[in-house]
mmCIF file of C-alpha atoms in Angstrom:
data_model
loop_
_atom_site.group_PDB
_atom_site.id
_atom_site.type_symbol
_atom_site.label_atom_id
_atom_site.label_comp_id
_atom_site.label_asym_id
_atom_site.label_seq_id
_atom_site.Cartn_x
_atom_site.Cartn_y
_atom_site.Cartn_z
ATOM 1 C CA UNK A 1 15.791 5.524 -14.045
ATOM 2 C CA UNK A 2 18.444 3.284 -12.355
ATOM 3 C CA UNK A 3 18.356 3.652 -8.506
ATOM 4 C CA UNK A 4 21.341 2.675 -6.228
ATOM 5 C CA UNK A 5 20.133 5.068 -3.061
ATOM 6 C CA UNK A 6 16.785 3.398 -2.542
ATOM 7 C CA UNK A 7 13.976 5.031 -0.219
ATOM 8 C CA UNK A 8 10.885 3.017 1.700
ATOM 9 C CA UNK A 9 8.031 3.665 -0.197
ATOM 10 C CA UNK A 10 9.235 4.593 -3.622
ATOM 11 C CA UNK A 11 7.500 2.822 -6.516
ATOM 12 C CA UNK A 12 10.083 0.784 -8.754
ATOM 13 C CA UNK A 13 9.793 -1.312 -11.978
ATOM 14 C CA UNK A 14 11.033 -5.007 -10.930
ATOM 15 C CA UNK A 15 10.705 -7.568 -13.598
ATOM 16 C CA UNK A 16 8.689 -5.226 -15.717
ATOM 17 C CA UNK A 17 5.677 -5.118 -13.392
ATOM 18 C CA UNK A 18 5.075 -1.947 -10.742
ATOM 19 C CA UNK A 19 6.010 -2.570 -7.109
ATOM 20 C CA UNK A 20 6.295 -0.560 -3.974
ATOM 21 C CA UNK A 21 9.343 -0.699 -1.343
ATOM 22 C CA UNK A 22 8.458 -1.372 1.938
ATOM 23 C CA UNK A 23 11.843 -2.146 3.726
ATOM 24 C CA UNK A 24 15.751 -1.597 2.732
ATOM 25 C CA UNK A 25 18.246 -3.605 4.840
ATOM 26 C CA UNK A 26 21.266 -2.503 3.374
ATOM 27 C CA UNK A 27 23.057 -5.745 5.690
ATOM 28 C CA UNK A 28 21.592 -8.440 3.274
ATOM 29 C CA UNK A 29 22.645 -8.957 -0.210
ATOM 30 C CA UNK A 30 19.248 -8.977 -1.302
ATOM 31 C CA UNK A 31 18.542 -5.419 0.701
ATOM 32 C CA UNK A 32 15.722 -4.617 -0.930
ATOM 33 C CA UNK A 33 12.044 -5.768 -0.289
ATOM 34 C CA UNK A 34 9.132 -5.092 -2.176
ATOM 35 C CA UNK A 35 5.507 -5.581 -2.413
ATOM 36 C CA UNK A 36 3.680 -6.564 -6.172
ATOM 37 C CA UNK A 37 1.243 -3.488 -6.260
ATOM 38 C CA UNK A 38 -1.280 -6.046 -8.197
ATOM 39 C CA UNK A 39 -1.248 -8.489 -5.512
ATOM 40 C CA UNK A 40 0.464 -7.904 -2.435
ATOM 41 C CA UNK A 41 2.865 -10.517 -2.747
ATOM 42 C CA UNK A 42 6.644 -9.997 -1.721
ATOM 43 C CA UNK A 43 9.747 -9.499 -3.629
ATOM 44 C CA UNK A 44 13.934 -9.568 -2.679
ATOM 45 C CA UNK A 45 16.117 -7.882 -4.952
ATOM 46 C CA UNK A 46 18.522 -5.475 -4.605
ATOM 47 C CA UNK A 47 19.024 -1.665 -6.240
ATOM 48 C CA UNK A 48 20.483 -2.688 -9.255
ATOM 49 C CA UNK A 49 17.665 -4.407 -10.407
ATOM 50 C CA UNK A 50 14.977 -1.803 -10.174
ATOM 51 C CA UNK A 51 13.624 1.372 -12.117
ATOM 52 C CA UNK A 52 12.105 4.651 -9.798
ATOM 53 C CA UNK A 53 9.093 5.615 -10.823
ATOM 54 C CA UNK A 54 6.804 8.462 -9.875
ATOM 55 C CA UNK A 55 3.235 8.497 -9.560
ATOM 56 C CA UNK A 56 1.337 11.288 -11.229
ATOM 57 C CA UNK A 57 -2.223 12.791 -11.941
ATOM 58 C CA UNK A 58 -4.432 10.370 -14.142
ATOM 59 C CA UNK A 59 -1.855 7.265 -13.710
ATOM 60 C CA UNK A 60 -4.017 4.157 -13.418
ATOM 61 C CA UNK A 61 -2.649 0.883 -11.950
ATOM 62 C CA UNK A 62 -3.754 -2.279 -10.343
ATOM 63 C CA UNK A 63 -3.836 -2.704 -6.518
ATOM 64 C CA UNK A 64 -4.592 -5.839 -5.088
ATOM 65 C CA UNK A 65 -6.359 -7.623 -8.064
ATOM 66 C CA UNK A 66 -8.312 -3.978 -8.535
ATOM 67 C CA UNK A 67 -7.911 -0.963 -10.954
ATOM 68 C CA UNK A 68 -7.791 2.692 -9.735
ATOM 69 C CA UNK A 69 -6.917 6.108 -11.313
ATOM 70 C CA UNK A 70 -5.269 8.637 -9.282
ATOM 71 C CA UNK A 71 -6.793 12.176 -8.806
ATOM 72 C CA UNK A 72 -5.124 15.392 -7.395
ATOM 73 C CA UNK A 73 -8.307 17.542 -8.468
ATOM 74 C CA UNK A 74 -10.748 15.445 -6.087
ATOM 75 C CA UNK A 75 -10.870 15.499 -2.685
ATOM 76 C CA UNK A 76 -11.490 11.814 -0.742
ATOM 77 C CA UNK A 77 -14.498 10.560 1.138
ATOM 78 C CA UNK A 78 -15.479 8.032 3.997
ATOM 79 C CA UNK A 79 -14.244 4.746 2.304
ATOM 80 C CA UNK A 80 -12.057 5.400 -0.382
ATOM 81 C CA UNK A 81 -8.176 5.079 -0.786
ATOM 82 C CA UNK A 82 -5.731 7.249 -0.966
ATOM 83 C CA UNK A 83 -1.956 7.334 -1.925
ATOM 84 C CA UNK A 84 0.013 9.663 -0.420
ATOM 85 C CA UNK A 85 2.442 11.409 -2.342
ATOM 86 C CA UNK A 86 3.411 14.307 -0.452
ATOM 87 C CA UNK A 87 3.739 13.372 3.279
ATOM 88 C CA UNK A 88 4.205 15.597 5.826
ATOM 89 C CA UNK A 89 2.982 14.423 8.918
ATOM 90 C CA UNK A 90 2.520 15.773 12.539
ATOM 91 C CA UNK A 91 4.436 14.455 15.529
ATOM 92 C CA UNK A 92 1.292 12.730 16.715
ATOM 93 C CA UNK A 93 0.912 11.239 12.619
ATOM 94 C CA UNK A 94 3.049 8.048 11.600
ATOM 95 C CA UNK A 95 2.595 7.721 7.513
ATOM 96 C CA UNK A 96 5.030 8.100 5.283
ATOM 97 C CA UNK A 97 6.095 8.162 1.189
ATOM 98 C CA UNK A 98 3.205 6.222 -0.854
ATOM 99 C CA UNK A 99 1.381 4.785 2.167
ATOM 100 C CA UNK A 100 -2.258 3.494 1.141
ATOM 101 C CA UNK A 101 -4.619 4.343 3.647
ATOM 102 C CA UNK A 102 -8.617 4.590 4.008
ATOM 103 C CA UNK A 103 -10.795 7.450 4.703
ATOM 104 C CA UNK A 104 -12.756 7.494 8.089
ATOM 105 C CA UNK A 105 -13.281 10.889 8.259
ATOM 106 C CA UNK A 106 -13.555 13.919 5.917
ATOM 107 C CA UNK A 107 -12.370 17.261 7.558
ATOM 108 C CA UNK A 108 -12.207 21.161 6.046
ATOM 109 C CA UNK A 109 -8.435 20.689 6.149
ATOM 110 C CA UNK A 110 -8.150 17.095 5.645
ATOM 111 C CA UNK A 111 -9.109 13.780 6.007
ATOM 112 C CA UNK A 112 -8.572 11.078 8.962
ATOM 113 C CA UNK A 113 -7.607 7.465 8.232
ATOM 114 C CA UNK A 114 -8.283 4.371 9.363
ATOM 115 C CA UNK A 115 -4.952 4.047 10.849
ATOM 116 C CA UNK A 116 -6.283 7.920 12.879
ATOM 117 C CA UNK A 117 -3.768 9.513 10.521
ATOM 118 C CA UNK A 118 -4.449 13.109 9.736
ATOM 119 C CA UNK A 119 -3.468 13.761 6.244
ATOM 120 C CA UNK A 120 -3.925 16.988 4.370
ATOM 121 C CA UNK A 121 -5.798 17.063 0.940
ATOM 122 C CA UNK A 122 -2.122 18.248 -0.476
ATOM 123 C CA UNK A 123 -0.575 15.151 0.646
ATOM 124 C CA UNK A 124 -2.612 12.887 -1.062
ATOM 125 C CA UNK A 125 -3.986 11.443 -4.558
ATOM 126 C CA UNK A 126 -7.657 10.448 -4.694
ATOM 127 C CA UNK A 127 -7.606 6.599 -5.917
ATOM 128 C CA UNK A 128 -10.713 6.521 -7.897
ATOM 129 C CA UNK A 129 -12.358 2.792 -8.204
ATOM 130 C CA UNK A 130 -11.655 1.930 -11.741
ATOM 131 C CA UNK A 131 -9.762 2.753 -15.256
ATOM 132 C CA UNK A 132 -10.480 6.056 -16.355
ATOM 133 C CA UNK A 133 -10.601 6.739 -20.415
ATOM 134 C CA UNK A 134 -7.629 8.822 -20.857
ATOM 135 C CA UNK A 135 -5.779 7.342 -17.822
ATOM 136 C CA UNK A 136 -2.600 6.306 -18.290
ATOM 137 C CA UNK A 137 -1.882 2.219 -17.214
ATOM 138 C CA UNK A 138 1.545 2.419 -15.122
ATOM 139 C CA UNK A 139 1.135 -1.712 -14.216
ATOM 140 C CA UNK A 140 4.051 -2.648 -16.841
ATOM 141 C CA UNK A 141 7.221 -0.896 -17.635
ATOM 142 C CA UNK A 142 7.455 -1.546 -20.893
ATOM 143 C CA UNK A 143 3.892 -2.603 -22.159
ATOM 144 C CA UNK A 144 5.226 -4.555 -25.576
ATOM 145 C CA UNK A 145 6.702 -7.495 -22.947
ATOM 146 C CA UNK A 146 3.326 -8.561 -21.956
ATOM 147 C CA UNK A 147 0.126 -7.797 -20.395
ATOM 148 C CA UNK A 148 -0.595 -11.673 -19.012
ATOM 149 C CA UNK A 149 -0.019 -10.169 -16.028
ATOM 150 C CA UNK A 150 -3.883 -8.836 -16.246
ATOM 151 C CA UNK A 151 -6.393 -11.566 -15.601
ATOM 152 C CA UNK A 152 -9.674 -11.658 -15.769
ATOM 153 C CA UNK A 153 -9.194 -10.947 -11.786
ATOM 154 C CA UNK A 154 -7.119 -8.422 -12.556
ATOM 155 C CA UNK A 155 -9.620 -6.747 -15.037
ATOM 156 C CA UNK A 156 -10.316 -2.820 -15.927
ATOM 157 C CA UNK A 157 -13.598 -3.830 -14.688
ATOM 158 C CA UNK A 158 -13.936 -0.626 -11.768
ATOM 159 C CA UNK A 159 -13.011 -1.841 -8.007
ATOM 160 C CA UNK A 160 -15.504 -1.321 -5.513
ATOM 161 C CA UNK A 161 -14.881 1.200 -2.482
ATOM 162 C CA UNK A 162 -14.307 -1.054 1.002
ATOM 163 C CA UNK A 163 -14.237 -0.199 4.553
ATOM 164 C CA UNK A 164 -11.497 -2.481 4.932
ATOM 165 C CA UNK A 165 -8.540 -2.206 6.387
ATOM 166 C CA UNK A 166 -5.275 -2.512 4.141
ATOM 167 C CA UNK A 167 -2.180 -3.778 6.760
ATOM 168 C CA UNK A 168 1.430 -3.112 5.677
ATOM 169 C CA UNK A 169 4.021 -5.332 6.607
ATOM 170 C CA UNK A 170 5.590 -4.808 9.903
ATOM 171 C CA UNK A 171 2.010 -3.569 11.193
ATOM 172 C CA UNK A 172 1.307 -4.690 14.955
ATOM 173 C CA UNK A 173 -1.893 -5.673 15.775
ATOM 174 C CA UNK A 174 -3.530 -6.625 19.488
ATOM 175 C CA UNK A 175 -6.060 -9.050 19.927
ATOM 176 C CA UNK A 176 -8.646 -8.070 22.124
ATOM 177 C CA UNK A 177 -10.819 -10.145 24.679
ATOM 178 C CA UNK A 178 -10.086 -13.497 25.854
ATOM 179 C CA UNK A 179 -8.138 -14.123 28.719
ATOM 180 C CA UNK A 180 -4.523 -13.567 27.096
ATOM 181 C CA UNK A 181 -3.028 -10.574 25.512
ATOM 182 C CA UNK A 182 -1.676 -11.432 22.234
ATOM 183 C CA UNK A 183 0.380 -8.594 19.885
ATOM 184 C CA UNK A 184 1.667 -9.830 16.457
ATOM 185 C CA UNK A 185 3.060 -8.562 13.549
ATOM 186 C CA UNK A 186 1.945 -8.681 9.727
ATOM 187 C CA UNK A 187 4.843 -10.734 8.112
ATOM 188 C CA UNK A 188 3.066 -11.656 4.973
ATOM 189 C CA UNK A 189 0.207 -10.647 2.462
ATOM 190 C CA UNK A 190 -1.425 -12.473 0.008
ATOM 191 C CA UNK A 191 -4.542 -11.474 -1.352
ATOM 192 C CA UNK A 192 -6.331 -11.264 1.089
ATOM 193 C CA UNK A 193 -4.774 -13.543 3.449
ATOM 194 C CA UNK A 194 -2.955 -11.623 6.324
ATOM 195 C CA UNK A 195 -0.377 -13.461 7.967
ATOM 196 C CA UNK A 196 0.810 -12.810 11.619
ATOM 197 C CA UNK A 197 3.667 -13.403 13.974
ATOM 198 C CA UNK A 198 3.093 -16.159 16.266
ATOM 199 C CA UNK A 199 1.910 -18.395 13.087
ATOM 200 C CA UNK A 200 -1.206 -16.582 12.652
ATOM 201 C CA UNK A 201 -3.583 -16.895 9.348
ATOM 202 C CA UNK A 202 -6.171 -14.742 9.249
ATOM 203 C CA UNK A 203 -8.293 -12.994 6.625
ATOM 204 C CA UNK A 204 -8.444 -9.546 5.620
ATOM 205 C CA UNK A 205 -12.350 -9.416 7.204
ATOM 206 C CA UNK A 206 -11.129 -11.100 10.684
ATOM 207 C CA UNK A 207 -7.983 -8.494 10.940
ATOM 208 C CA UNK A 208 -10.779 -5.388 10.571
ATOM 209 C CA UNK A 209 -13.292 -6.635 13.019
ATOM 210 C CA UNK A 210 -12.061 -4.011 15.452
ATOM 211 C CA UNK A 211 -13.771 -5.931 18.304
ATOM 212 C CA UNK A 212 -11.414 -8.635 17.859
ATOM 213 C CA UNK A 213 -8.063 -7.322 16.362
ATOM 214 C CA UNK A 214 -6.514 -3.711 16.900
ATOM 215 C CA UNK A 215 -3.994 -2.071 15.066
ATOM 216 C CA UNK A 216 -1.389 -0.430 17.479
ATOM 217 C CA UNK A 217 1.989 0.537 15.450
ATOM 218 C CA UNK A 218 4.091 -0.199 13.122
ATOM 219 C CA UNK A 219 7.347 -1.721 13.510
ATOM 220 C CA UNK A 220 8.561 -0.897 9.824
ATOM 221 C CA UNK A 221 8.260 2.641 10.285
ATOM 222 C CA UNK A 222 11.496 5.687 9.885
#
């Protein structure tokens, strides 16, 4: 389905391959920007150019250079992802539409993120670590183009649960110690290279030490 009102967060076919927006700037001729689900790289189109889809029970798809299945049916624990499809946060809550977030804590009601997001079992799918038989691949649009877009980094083979932070773009971290405060923003992924504001390089492991880096908000969000 052609889109022409586009939302932050929606997941859109661009050049056959599945992408997620993270920013509309209706001011620029390319307004819309996108991250590569399969490896976090960034995109500029615009809304003419891109096909809405919607995410759905048993949907399987690569996310940086790792396979997953979405669940409704099972509820998340410490470590694993989760895509949330149904957001509806609390004033003290800042997530929105198909945020990826990790699981610090599990509650009765819920589960806290990483990101000390409380997020309702309702609001989310479970992304399992790997391709489930049955699952249905959502990576390609139309999967008679081509599947070279699956390398043997980007294999089936199941993903393995991480601590690790995932940053969005527009995320502001602080670093901590030293004898200058420094706040930057993430203006870049790749893999898992993290680039900062301030022409910062880091890697995915140095942004999560949270005795060096802290996340504090997000620039990007509604």
């Amino acid at each position: 389905m052609k889109l022409y009102q586009v939302r932050k967060g929606q997941f859109v076919y661009f050049n056959n391959e599945l992408h997620k927006v993270y920013s509309v700037k209706p001011v620029y001729k390319q307004s819309i920007h996108l991250i590569k689900l399969k490896d976090l790289t960034q995109h500029l189109t615009t809304a003419s150019k891109i096909e809405l889809y919607k995410p759905k029970q048993l949907d399987s798809f690569i996310f940086n250079h790792k396979a997953y299945t979405l669940h409704q049916d099972k509820k998340a624990g410490e470590g694993d992802y989760i895509l949330i499809t149904n957001p509806s946060p609390d004033y003290l809550d800042h997530y929105s539409l198909h945020e990826i977030e990790i699981v610090s804590s599990v509650e009765t009601k819920g589960v806290i993120t990483t990101k000390f997001n409380g997020v309702k079992h309702s609001e989310y799918l479970l992304m399992v670590p790997g391709r489930e038989n049955g699952s249905h691949p959502i990576d390609f649009l139309d999967k008679n183009i081509t599947d070279s877009g699956l390398t043997s980094n980007d294999s089936d083979q199941p993903a393995k649960s991480t601590q690790g932070e995932m940053p969005n773009i527009g995320d502001v971290y602080k670093k901590r110690g030293g004898n200058h405060s420094i706040e930057a923003m993430v203006v870049a992924i790749n893999g898992e290279t993290v680039f900062l504001g301030n022409n910062l390089e880091l890697s995915l492991n140095e942004l999560n030490d949270s005795e060096r880096w802290e996340f504090q908000y997000s620039l990007l969000e509604d």
